[in-house]
PDB file of C-alpha atoms and ligand atoms in Angstrom:
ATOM      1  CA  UNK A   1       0.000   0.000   0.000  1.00 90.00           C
ATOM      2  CA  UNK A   2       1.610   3.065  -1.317  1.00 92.00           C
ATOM      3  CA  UNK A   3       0.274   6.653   0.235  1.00 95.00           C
ATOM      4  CA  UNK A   4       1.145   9.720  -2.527  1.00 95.00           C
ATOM      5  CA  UNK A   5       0.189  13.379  -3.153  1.00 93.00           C
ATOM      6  CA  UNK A   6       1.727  14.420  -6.198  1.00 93.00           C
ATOM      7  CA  UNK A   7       3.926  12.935  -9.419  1.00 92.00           C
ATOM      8  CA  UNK A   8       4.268   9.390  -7.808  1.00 95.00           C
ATOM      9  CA  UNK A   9       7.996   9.206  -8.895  1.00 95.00           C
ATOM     10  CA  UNK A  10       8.440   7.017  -6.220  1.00 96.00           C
ATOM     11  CA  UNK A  11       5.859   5.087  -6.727  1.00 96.00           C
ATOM     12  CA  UNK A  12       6.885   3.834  -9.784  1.00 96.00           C
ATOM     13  CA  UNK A  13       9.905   2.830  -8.739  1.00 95.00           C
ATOM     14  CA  UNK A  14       8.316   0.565  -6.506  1.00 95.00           C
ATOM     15  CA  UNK A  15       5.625  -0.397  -9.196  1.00 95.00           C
ATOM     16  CA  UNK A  16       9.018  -1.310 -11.750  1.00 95.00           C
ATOM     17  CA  UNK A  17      11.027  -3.358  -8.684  1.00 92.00           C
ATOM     18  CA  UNK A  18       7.751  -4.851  -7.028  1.00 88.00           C
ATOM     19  CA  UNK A  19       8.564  -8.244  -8.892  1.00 86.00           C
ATOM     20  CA  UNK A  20      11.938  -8.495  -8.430  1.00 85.00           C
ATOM     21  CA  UNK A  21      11.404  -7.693  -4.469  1.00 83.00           C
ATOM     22  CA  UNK A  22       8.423  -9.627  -4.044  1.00 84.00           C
ATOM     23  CA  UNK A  23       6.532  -7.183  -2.548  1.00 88.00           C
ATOM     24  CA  UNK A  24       2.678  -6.410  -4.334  1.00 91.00           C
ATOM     25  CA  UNK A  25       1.438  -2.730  -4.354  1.00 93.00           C
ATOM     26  CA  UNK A  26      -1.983  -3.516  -3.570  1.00 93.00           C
ATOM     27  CA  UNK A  27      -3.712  -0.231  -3.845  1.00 95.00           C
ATOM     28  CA  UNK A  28      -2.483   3.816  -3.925  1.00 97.00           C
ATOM     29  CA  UNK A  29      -4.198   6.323  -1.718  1.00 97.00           C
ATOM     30  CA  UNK A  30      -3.911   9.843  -2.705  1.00 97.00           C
ATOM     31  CA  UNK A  31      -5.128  12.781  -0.782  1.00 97.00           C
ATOM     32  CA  UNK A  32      -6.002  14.876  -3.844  1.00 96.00           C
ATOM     33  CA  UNK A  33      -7.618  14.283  -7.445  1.00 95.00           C
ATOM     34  CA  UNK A  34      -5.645  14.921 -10.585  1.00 95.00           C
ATOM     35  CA  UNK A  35      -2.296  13.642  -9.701  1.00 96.00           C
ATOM     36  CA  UNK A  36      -0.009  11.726 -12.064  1.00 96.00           C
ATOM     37  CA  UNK A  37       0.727   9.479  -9.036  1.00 96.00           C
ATOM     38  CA  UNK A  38      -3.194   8.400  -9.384  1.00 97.00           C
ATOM     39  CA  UNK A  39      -2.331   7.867 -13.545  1.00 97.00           C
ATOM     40  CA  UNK A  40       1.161   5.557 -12.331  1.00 96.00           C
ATOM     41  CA  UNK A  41      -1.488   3.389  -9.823  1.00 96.00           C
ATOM     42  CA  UNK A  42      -4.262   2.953 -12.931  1.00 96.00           C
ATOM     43  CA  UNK A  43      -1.137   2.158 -15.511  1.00 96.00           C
ATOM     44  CA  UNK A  44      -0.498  -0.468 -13.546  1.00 95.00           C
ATOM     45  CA  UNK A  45      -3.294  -2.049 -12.313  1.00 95.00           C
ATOM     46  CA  UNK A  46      -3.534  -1.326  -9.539  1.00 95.00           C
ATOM     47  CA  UNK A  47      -6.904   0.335  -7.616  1.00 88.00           C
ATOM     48  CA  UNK A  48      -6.554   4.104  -6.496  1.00 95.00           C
ATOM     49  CA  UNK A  49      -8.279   5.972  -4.188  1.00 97.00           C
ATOM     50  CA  UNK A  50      -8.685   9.590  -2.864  1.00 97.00           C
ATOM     51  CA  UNK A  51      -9.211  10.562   0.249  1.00 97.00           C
ATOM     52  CA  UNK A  52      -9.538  14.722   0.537  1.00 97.00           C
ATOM     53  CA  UNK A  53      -9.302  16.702   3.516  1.00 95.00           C
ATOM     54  CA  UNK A  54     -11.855  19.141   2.124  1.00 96.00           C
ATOM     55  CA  UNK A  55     -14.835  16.181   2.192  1.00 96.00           C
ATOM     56  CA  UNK A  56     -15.055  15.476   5.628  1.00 96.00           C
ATOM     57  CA  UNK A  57     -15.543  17.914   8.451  1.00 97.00           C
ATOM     58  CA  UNK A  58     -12.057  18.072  10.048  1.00 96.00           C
ATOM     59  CA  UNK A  59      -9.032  16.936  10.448  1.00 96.00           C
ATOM     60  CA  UNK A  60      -9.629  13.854  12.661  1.00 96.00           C
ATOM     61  CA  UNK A  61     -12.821  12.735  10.503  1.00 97.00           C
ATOM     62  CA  UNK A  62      -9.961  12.822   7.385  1.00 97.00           C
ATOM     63  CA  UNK A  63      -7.773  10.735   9.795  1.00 97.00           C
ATOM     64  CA  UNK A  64     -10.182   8.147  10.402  1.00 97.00           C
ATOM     65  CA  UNK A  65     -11.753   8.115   6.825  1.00 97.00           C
ATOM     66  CA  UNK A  66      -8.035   7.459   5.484  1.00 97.00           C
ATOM     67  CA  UNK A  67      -7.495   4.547   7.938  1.00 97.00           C
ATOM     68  CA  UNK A  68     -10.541   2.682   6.889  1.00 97.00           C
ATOM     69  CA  UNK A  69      -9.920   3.399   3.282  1.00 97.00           C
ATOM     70  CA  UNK A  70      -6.285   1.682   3.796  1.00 96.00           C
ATOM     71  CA  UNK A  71      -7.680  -0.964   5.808  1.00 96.00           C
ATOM     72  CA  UNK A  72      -9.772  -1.631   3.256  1.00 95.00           C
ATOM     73  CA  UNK A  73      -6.821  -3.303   1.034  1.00 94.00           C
ATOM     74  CA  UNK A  74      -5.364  -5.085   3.886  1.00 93.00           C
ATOM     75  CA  UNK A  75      -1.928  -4.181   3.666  1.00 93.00           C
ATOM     76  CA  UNK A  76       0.950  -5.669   5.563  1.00 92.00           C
ATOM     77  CA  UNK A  77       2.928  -2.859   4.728  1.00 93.00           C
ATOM     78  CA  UNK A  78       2.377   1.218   4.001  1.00 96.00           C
ATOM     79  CA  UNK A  79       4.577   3.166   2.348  1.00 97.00           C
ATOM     80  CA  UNK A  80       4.131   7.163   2.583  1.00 97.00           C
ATOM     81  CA  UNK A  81       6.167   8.362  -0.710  1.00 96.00           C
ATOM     82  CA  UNK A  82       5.533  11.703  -0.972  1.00 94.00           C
ATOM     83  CA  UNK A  83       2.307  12.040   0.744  1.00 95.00           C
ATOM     84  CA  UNK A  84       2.255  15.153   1.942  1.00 92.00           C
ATOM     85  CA  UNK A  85      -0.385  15.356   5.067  1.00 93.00           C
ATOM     86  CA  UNK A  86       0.578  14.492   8.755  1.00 93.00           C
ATOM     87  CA  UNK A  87      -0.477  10.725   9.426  1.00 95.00           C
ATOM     88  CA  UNK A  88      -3.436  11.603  12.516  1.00 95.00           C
ATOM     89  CA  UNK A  89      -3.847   8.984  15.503  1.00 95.00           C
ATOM     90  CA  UNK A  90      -6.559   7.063  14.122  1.00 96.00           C
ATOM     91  CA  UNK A  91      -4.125   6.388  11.335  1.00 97.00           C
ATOM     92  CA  UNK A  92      -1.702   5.369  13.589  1.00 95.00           C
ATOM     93  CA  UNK A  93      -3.831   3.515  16.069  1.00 95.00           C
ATOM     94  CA  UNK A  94      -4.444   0.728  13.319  1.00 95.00           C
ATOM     95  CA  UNK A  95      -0.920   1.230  10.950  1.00 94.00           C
ATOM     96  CA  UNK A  96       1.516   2.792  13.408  1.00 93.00           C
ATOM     97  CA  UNK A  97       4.689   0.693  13.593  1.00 88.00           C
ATOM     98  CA  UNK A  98       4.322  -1.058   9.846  1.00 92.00           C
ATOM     99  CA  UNK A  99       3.979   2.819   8.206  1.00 95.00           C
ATOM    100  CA  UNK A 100       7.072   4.292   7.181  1.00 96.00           C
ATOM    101  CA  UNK A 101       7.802   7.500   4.980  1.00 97.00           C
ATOM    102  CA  UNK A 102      10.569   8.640   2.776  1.00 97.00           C
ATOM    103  CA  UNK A 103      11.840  12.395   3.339  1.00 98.00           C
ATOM    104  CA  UNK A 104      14.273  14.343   0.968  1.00 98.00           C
ATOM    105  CA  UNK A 105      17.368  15.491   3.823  1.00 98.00           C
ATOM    106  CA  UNK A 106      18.780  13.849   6.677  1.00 98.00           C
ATOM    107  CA  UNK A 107      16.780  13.601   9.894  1.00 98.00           C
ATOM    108  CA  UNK A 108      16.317  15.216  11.787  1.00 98.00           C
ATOM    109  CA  UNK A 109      17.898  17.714  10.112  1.00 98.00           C
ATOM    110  CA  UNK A 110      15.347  19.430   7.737  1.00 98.00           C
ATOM    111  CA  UNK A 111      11.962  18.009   8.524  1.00 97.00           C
ATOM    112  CA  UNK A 112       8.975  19.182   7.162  1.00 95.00           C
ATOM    113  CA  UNK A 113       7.605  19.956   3.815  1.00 94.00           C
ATOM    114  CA  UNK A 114      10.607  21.704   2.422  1.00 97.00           C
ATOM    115  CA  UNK A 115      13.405  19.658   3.291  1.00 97.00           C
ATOM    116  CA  UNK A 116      15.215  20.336   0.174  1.00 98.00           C
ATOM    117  CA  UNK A 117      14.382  24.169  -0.094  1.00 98.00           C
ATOM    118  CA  UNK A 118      15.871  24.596   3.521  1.00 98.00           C
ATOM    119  CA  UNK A 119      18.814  22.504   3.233  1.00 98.00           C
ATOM    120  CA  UNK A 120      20.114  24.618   0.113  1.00 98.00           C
ATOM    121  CA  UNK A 121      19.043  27.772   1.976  1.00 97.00           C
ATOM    122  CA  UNK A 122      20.805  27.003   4.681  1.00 98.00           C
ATOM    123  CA  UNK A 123      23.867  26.042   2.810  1.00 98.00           C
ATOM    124  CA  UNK A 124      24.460  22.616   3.474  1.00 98.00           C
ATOM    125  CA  UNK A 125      27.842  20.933   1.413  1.00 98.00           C
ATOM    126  CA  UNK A 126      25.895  17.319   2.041  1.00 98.00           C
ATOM    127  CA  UNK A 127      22.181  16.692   2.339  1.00 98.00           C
ATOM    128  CA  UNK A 128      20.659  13.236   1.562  1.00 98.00           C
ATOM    129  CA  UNK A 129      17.598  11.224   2.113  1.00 98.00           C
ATOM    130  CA  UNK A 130      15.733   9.213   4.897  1.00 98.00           C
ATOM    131  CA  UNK A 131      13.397   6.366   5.381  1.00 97.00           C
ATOM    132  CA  UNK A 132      11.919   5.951   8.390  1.00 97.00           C
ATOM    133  CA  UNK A 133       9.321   4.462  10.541  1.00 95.00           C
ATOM    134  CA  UNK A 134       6.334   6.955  11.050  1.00 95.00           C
ATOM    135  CA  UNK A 135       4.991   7.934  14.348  1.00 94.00           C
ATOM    136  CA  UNK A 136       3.447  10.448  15.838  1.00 92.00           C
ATOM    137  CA  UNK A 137       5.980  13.523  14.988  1.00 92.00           C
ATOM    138  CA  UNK A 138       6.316  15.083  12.103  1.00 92.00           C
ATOM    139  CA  UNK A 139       9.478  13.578  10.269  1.00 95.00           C
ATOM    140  CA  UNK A 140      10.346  12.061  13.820  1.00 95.00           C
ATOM    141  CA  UNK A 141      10.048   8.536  13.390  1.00 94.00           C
ATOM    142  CA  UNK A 142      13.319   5.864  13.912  1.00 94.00           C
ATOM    143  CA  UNK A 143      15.306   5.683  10.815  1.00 95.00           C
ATOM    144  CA  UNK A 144      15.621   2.598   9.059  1.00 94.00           C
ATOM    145  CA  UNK A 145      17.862   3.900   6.011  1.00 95.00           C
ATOM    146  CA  UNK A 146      19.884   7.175   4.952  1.00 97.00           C
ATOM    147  CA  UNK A 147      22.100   7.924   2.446  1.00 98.00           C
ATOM    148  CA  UNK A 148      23.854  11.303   1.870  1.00 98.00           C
ATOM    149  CA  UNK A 149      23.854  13.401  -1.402  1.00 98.00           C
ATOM    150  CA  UNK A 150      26.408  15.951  -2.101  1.00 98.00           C
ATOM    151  CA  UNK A 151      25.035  19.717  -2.973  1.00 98.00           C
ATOM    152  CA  UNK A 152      26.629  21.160  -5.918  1.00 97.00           C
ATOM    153  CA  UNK A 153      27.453  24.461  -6.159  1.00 96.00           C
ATOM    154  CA  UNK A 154      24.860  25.536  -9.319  1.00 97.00           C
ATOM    155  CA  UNK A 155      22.524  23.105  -7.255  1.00 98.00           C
ATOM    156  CA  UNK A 156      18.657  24.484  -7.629  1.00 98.00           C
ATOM    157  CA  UNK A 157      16.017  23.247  -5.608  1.00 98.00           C
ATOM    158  CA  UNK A 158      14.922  21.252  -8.403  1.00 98.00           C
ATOM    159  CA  UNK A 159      18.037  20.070  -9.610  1.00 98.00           C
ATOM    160  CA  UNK A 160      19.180  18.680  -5.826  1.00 98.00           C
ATOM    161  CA  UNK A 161      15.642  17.324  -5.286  1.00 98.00           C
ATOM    162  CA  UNK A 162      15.846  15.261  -8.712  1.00 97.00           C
ATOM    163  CA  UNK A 163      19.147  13.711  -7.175  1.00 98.00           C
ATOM    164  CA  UNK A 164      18.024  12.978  -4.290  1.00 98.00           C
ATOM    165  CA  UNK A 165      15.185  11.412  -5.457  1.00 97.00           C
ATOM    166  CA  UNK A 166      17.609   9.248  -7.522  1.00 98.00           C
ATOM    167  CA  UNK A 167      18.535   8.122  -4.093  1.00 98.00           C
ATOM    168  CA  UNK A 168      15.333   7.586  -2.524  1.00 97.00           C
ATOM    169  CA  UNK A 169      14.125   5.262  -4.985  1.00 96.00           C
ATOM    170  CA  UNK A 170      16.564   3.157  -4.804  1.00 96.00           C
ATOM    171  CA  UNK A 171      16.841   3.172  -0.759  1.00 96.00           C
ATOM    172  CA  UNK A 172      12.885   2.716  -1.129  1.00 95.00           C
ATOM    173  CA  UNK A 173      12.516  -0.270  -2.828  1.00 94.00           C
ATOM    174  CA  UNK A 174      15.752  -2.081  -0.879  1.00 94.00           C
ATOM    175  CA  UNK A 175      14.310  -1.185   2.495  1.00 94.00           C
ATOM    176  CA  UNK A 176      10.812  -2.077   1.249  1.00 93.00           C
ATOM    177  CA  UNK A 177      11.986  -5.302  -0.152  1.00 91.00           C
ATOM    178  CA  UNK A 178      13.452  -6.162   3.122  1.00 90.00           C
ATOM    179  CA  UNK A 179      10.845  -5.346   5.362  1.00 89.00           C
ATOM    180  CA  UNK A 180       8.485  -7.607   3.599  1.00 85.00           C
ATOM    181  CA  UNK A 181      10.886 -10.398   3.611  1.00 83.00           C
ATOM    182  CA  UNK A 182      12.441  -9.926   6.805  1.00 81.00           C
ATOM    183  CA  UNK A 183      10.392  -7.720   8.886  1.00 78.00           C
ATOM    184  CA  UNK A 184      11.960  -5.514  11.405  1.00 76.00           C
ATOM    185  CA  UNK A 185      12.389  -5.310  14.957  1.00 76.00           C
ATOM    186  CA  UNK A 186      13.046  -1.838  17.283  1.00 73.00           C
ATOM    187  CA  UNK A 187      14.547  -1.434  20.564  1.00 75.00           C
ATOM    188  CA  UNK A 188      13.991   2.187  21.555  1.00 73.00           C
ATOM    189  CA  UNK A 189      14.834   4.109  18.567  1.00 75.00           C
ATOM    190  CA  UNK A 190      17.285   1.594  16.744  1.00 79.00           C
ATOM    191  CA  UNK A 191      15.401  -0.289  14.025  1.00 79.00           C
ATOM    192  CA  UNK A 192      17.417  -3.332  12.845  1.00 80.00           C
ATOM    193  CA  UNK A 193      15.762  -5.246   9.781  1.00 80.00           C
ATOM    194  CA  UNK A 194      18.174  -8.936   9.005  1.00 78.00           C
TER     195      UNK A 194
HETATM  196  C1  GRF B   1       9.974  12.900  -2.478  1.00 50.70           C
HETATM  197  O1  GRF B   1      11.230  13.570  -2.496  1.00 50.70           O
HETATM  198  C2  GRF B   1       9.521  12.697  -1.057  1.00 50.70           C
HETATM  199  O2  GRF B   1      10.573  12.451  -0.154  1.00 50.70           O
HETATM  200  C3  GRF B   1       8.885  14.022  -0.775  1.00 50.70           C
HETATM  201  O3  GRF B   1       8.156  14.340  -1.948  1.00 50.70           O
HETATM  202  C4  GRF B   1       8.854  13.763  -3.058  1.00 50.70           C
HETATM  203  C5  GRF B   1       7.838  12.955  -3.828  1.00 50.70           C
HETATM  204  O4  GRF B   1       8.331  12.696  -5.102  1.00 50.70           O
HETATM  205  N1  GRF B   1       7.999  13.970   0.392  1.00 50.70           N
HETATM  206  P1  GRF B   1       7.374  11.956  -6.204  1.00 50.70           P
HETATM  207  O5  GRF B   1       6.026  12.646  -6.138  1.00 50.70           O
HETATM  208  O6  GRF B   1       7.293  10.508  -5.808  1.00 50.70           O
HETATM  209  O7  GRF B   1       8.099  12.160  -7.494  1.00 50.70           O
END
């Protein structure tokens, strides 16, 4: 179960890899209409869904409508990849602890929804990317994977973001792929996955 708000670039990488890591996307949950991540799901086969913030009364009702909507496709596994709404605790009541999100710098440095923007503003030589177990922070969770990306000096926003997407696809689908096959097990905030 895949979680995305915009192009679904990393989606696709796990659609292309889901074979060869034995892992089945078995549905895509977007939080708004029209995006290309929502085209990647169809291409594919497999069932989108949209959840908006805007149809339900507040925050918590969106919370709780998202959790049954994932529940729905029974997944042993959710992937946040590039979803860009804070996971409530009615999410994380039924999907806290198997959730984990990918994030564009190195926890904790950079959190948020800029990560990239405010590592080049701050003028960072080395940034990088994260996975990591969700809970209830924002960007807080225990990392499971991080590699570091080097910021060039003609670096834009966009240009450092496509690299270190590079990265994050690839760190995606490896963690991904071992999670389903090996599961993972956390003392305190050290995850360890065999
Ligand atoms: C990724 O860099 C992710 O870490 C961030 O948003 C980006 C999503 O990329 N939250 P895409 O939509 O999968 O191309």
């Amino acid at each position: 179960m895949v979680l995305a708000s915009g192009s679904g670039s990393l989606l696709q990488a796990l659609l292309d890899e889901a074979d060869g890591c034995g892992v089945e996307i078995v549905a895509l949950v977007s939080d708004r209409d029209g995006v290309a991540a929502l085209d990647r799901a169809r291409a594919a086969g497999v069932r989108p869904a949209v959840v908006k913030v805007s149809d339900h009364p507040d925050r918590s009702a969106w919370d709780a409508a998202l959790a049954g909507t994932v529940a729905a496709a029974a997944p042993d596994l959710v992937v946040s990849a590039g979803f860009m709404k804070v996971l409530g605790p009615a999410f994380l009541a039924r999907f806290g602890g198997r959730t984990i999100n990918t994030h564009p710098a190195l926890l904790p440095a950079f959190p948020g929804a800029h990560g990239v923007r405010d590592a080049l503003a701050y003028g960072v030589k080395v940034t990088g990317a994260t996975v990591h177990l969700v809970d209830d922070g924002v960007d807080t969770g225990p990392v499971l994977a991080q590699e570091a990306v080097v910021v060039e000096p003609d670096d834009t926003e966009a240009s450092l973001h496509e690299r270190i997407k590079v990265v994050e696809r690839r760190m995606l689908v490896e963690t991904v792929g071992a999670l389903v096959r090996h599961g993972a097990t956390t003392t305190g905030r050290t995850v360890r996955i065999p």
